[in-house]
């Protein structure tokens, strides 16, 4: 049943009609639990609250699968504005973004032009930028863009997904760039031709890439809500004397908030992934797909209890 629900929500995440309807009706139906707000001003308040609890943040202006140059440029300006606000308000926050929101599906030249504008702003205001990973079809292109930009800018990282067969090789190849990587299990529906279909295999590969990247001496963000993976990371830290400054844990805004606070109390760096904006529907559906129990929060939001 859980797999059926996961597939159902992943199917809904790509429905353009529902996406338009979601934009029209705003952050109701429970999405407000996982999305900070529709504007950067609202989001800044959330960042301040998390910073006050000892947590760092990375923000993501939601939007993906942009299919025209004008919208990609608009998304670019929104990212640059977010960087300015982070700097002006002295927020402990980075920026995350997707290549499709920068125009990946339009042209590579457009993506590089937009990314260089954002990274120039990041360099000016000392704000780190992470390129989020999307579906398998765009994985190779995203990593090619990352490698090109990493040769030009220091303040950039990206994401690798444990459920893909290719990820171990990607870790090995990217090591030459001394990359800052966020490691995740993966949230898109992929073919068994390119991704491990069984959870236990994904978990095993996740452990493998965590250990590889940490032992390579590169900065590692372990993005997970899974206690098994958190404890495994701590085990690697202790066994190999990895300094706490070399890694961090990341979790999504609105999920396992008590666990986030516990990790801070234990002396670990905790970064919360905080999405905002009006194009929240696809992100929200993927959160429901990852953990169908989150549907209970949606029902609560709808009936107002």
mmCIF file of N, CA, C and O in Angstrom, residues 181-234:
data_model
loop_
_atom_site.group_PDB
_atom_site.id
_atom_site.type_symbol
_atom_site.label_atom_id
_atom_site.label_comp_id
_atom_site.label_asym_id
_atom_site.label_seq_id
_atom_site.Cartn_x
_atom_site.Cartn_y
_atom_site.Cartn_z
ATOM 1 N N UNK A 181 29.364 18.246 -1.142
ATOM 2 C CA UNK A 181 28.235 17.489 -1.666
ATOM 3 C C UNK A 181 27.171 17.243 -0.606
ATOM 4 O O UNK A 181 27.489 16.911 0.538
ATOM 5 N N UNK A 182 25.932 17.404 -1.013
ATOM 6 C CA UNK A 182 24.805 16.937 -0.204
ATOM 7 C C UNK A 182 24.429 15.542 -0.696
ATOM 8 O O UNK A 182 24.159 15.345 -1.887
ATOM 9 N N UNK A 183 24.437 14.576 0.204
ATOM 10 C CA UNK A 183 24.112 13.196 -0.146
ATOM 11 C C UNK A 183 22.697 12.872 0.327
ATOM 12 O O UNK A 183 22.367 13.082 1.502
ATOM 13 N N UNK A 184 21.881 12.366 -0.588
ATOM 14 C CA UNK A 184 20.479 12.066 -0.291
ATOM 15 C C UNK A 184 20.144 10.673 -0.810
ATOM 16 O O UNK A 184 20.875 10.094 -1.607
ATOM 17 N N UNK A 185 18.992 10.151 -0.391
ATOM 18 C CA UNK A 185 18.556 8.859 -0.925
ATOM 19 C C UNK A 185 17.973 9.032 -2.328
ATOM 20 O O UNK A 185 18.222 8.229 -3.209
ATOM 21 N N UNK A 186 17.185 10.093 -2.552
ATOM 22 C CA UNK A 186 16.558 10.339 -3.853
ATOM 23 C C UNK A 186 15.048 10.276 -3.753
ATOM 24 O O UNK A 186 14.508 9.388 -3.081
ATOM 25 N N UNK A 187 14.377 11.222 -4.429
ATOM 26 C CA UNK A 187 12.928 11.354 -4.256
ATOM 27 C C UNK A 187 12.127 11.277 -5.548
ATOM 28 O O UNK A 187 10.926 11.527 -5.537
ATOM 29 N N UNK A 188 12.774 10.935 -6.653
ATOM 30 C CA UNK A 188 12.057 10.846 -7.929
ATOM 31 C C UNK A 188 11.782 9.376 -8.264
ATOM 32 O O UNK A 188 12.478 8.477 -7.802
ATOM 33 N N UNK A 189 10.763 9.159 -9.071
ATOM 34 C CA UNK A 189 10.456 7.795 -9.511
ATOM 35 C C UNK A 189 11.330 7.477 -10.718
ATOM 36 O O UNK A 189 11.246 8.138 -11.745
ATOM 37 N N UNK A 190 12.202 6.470 -10.581
ATOM 38 C CA UNK A 190 13.142 6.135 -11.645
ATOM 39 C C UNK A 190 13.008 4.671 -12.054
ATOM 40 O O UNK A 190 12.551 3.826 -11.280
ATOM 41 N N UNK A 191 13.444 4.370 -13.258
ATOM 42 C CA UNK A 191 13.426 3.002 -13.766
ATOM 43 C C UNK A 191 14.449 2.130 -13.039
ATOM 44 O O UNK A 191 15.537 2.605 -12.685
ATOM 45 N N UNK A 192 14.137 0.847 -12.824
ATOM 46 C CA UNK A 192 15.130 -0.067 -12.230
ATOM 47 C C UNK A 192 16.356 -0.244 -13.110
ATOM 48 O O UNK A 192 17.354 -0.829 -12.679
ATOM 49 N N UNK A 193 16.316 0.264 -14.326
ATOM 50 C CA UNK A 193 17.482 0.224 -15.197
ATOM 51 C C UNK A 193 18.570 1.192 -14.719
ATOM 52 O O UNK A 193 19.749 1.005 -15.026
ATOM 53 N N UNK A 194 18.154 2.236 -13.976
ATOM 54 C CA UNK A 194 19.121 3.256 -13.552
ATOM 55 C C UNK A 194 19.191 3.422 -12.037
ATOM 56 O O UNK A 194 20.110 4.068 -11.525
ATOM 57 N N UNK A 195 18.206 2.864 -11.317
ATOM 58 C CA UNK A 195 18.138 3.076 -9.868
ATOM 59 C C UNK A 195 17.793 1.784 -9.134
ATOM 60 O O UNK A 195 17.060 0.935 -9.657
ATOM 61 N N UNK A 196 18.323 1.657 -7.917
ATOM 62 C CA UNK A 196 18.001 0.499 -7.088
ATOM 63 C C UNK A 196 16.513 0.511 -6.747
ATOM 64 O O UNK A 196 16.020 1.481 -6.172
ATOM 65 N N UNK A 197 15.788 -0.547 -7.073
ATOM 66 C CA UNK A 197 14.364 -0.571 -6.739
ATOM 67 C C UNK A 197 14.090 -0.926 -5.278
ATOM 68 O O UNK A 197 13.044 -0.548 -4.733
ATOM 69 N N UNK A 198 15.014 -1.617 -4.617
ATOM 70 C CA UNK A 198 14.785 -2.097 -3.250
ATOM 71 C C UNK A 198 15.391 -1.134 -2.224
ATOM 72 O O UNK A 198 16.535 -0.690 -2.367
ATOM 73 N N UNK A 199 14.622 -0.841 -1.183
ATOM 74 C CA UNK A 199 15.046 0.104 -0.152
ATOM 75 C C UNK A 199 16.351 -0.315 0.502
ATOM 76 O O UNK A 199 17.226 0.533 0.758
ATOM 77 N N UNK A 200 16.504 -1.611 0.784
ATOM 78 C CA UNK A 200 17.724 -2.036 1.473
ATOM 79 C C UNK A 200 18.973 -1.796 0.634
ATOM 80 O O UNK A 200 20.051 -1.502 1.166
ATOM 81 N N UNK A 201 18.834 -1.875 -0.689
ATOM 82 C CA UNK A 201 19.976 -1.609 -1.566
ATOM 83 C C UNK A 201 20.299 -0.115 -1.605
ATOM 84 O O UNK A 201 21.470 0.281 -1.657
ATOM 85 N N UNK A 202 19.251 0.703 -1.577
ATOM 86 C CA UNK A 202 19.455 2.159 -1.525
ATOM 87 C C UNK A 202 20.169 2.525 -0.223
ATOM 88 O O UNK A 202 21.133 3.304 -0.218
ATOM 89 N N UNK A 203 19.697 1.957 0.879
ATOM 90 C CA UNK A 203 20.312 2.238 2.179
ATOM 91 C C UNK A 203 21.787 1.832 2.201
ATOM 92 O O UNK A 203 22.638 2.569 2.718
ATOM 93 N N UNK A 204 22.069 0.676 1.648
ATOM 94 C CA UNK A 204 23.455 0.197 1.624
ATOM 95 C C UNK A 204 24.336 1.115 0.789
ATOM 96 O O UNK A 204 25.483 1.427 1.169
ATOM 97 N N UNK A 205 23.810 1.565 -0.342
ATOM 98 C CA UNK A 205 24.585 2.469 -1.200
ATOM 99 C C UNK A 205 24.751 3.836 -0.540
ATOM 100 O O UNK A 205 25.785 4.496 -0.705
ATOM 101 N N UNK A 206 23.736 4.259 0.197
ATOM 102 C CA UNK A 206 23.818 5.535 0.921
ATOM 103 C C UNK A 206 24.972 5.492 1.915
ATOM 104 O O UNK A 206 25.796 6.419 1.986
ATOM 105 N N UNK A 207 25.057 4.416 2.675
ATOM 106 C CA UNK A 207 26.160 4.259 3.621
ATOM 107 C C UNK A 207 27.505 4.279 2.890
ATOM 108 O O UNK A 207 28.471 4.901 3.356
ATOM 109 N N UNK A 208 27.548 3.601 1.763
ATOM 110 C CA UNK A 208 28.795 3.512 1.001
ATOM 111 C C UNK A 208 29.278 4.887 0.555
ATOM 112 O O UNK A 208 30.462 5.225 0.703
ATOM 113 N N UNK A 209 28.376 5.703 0.022
ATOM 114 C CA UNK A 209 28.805 7.008 -0.493
ATOM 115 C C UNK A 209 29.090 7.992 0.643
ATOM 116 O O UNK A 209 29.941 8.879 0.502
ATOM 117 N N UNK A 210 28.385 7.854 1.777
ATOM 118 C CA UNK A 210 28.700 8.696 2.940
ATOM 119 C C UNK A 210 30.144 8.443 3.365
ATOM 120 O O UNK A 210 30.934 9.375 3.555
ATOM 121 N N UNK A 211 30.488 7.175 3.515
ATOM 122 C CA UNK A 211 31.844 6.816 3.955
ATOM 123 C C UNK A 211 32.887 7.257 2.931
ATOM 124 O O UNK A 211 33.918 7.848 3.288
ATOM 125 N N UNK A 212 32.621 7.001 1.649
ATOM 126 C CA UNK A 212 33.575 7.376 0.598
ATOM 127 C C UNK A 212 33.877 8.871 0.639
ATOM 128 O O UNK A 212 35.036 9.288 0.642
ATOM 129 N N UNK A 213 32.818 9.670 0.666
ATOM 130 C CA UNK A 213 32.998 11.115 0.557
ATOM 131 C C UNK A 213 33.659 11.688 1.811
ATOM 132 O O UNK A 213 34.534 12.556 1.723
ATOM 133 N N UNK A 214 33.269 11.189 2.979
ATOM 134 C CA UNK A 214 33.877 11.670 4.219
ATOM 135 C C UNK A 214 35.357 11.294 4.286
ATOM 136 O O UNK A 214 36.196 12.112 4.678
ATOM 137 N N UNK A 215 35.681 10.072 3.882
ATOM 138 C CA UNK A 215 37.076 9.640 3.936
ATOM 139 C C UNK A 215 37.922 10.290 2.850
ATOM 140 O O UNK A 215 39.154 10.349 2.963
ATOM 141 N N UNK A 216 37.281 10.798 1.806
ATOM 142 C CA UNK A 216 38.013 11.576 0.800
ATOM 143 C C UNK A 216 38.438 12.935 1.350
ATOM 144 O O UNK A 216 39.208 13.658 0.724
ATOM 145 N N UNK A 217 37.881 13.295 2.526
ATOM 146 C CA UNK A 217 38.244 14.559 3.160
ATOM 147 C C UNK A 217 37.449 15.741 2.674
ATOM 148 O O UNK A 217 37.797 16.895 2.965
ATOM 149 N N UNK A 218 36.359 15.481 1.933
ATOM 150 C CA UNK A 218 35.543 16.564 1.388
ATOM 151 C C UNK A 218 34.354 16.866 2.298
ATOM 152 O O UNK A 218 33.868 15.992 3.014
ATOM 153 N N UNK A 219 33.885 18.121 2.224
ATOM 154 C CA UNK A 219 32.750 18.505 3.076
ATOM 155 C C UNK A 219 31.511 17.714 2.660
ATOM 156 O O UNK A 219 31.172 17.624 1.483
ATOM 157 N N UNK A 220 30.849 17.148 3.669
ATOM 158 C CA UNK A 220 29.748 16.228 3.418
ATOM 159 C C UNK A 220 28.496 16.679 4.160
ATOM 160 O O UNK A 220 28.528 16.852 5.385
ATOM 161 N N UNK A 221 27.408 16.857 3.422
ATOM 162 C CA UNK A 221 26.109 17.118 4.025
ATOM 163 C C UNK A 221 25.286 15.840 3.903
ATOM 164 O O UNK A 221 24.968 15.411 2.791
ATOM 165 N N UNK A 222 24.982 15.223 5.034
ATOM 166 C CA UNK A 222 24.184 14.001 5.043
ATOM 167 C C UNK A 222 22.730 14.414 5.250
ATOM 168 O O UNK A 222 22.322 14.784 6.349
ATOM 169 N N UNK A 223 21.981 14.376 4.158
ATOM 170 C CA UNK A 223 20.592 14.852 4.184
ATOM 171 C C UNK A 223 19.654 13.665 4.359
ATOM 172 O O UNK A 223 19.410 12.914 3.411
ATOM 173 N N UNK A 224 19.161 13.490 5.581
ATOM 174 C CA UNK A 224 18.338 12.325 5.873
ATOM 175 C C UNK A 224 17.513 12.549 7.131
ATOM 176 O O UNK A 224 17.911 13.324 8.010
ATOM 177 N N UNK A 225 16.370 11.873 7.200
ATOM 178 C CA UNK A 225 15.577 11.834 8.431
ATOM 179 C C UNK A 225 15.657 10.446 9.064
ATOM 180 O O UNK A 225 14.970 10.165 10.048
ATOM 181 N N UNK A 226 16.487 9.605 8.504
ATOM 182 C CA UNK A 226 16.608 8.208 8.899
ATOM 183 C C UNK A 226 17.635 8.077 10.029
ATOM 184 O O UNK A 226 18.819 8.328 9.835
ATOM 185 N N UNK A 227 17.188 7.655 11.208
ATOM 186 C CA UNK A 227 18.084 7.541 12.357
ATOM 187 C C UNK A 227 19.224 6.567 12.102
ATOM 188 O O UNK A 227 20.335 6.748 12.612
ATOM 189 N N UNK A 228 18.963 5.530 11.302
ATOM 190 C CA UNK A 228 20.007 4.562 10.994
ATOM 191 C C UNK A 228 21.171 5.239 10.264
ATOM 192 O O UNK A 228 22.346 4.977 10.552
ATOM 193 N N UNK A 229 20.849 6.125 9.329
ATOM 194 C CA UNK A 229 21.885 6.825 8.572
ATOM 195 C C UNK A 229 22.593 7.881 9.424
ATOM 196 O O UNK A 229 23.802 8.116 9.278
ATOM 197 N N UNK A 230 21.843 8.504 10.317
ATOM 198 C CA UNK A 230 22.440 9.482 11.228
ATOM 199 C C UNK A 230 23.451 8.794 12.142
ATOM 200 O O UNK A 230 24.582 9.264 12.315
ATOM 201 N N UNK A 231 23.055 7.657 12.696
ATOM 202 C CA UNK A 231 23.949 6.928 13.593
ATOM 203 C C UNK A 231 25.151 6.377 12.840
ATOM 204 O O UNK A 231 26.271 6.340 13.375
ATOM 205 N N UNK A 232 24.944 5.967 11.591
ATOM 206 C CA UNK A 232 26.070 5.468 10.790
ATOM 207 C C UNK A 232 27.091 6.584 10.558
ATOM 208 O O UNK A 232 28.307 6.363 10.657
ATOM 209 N N UNK A 233 26.599 7.787 10.282
ATOM 210 C CA UNK A 233 27.498 8.929 10.065
ATOM 211 C C UNK A 233 28.300 9.228 11.327
ATOM 212 O O UNK A 233 29.513 9.483 11.271
ATOM 213 N N UNK A 234 27.633 9.188 12.468
ATOM 214 C CA UNK A 234 28.334 9.407 13.739
ATOM 215 C C UNK A 234 29.403 8.327 13.962
ATOM 216 O O UNK A 234 30.487 8.607 14.490
#
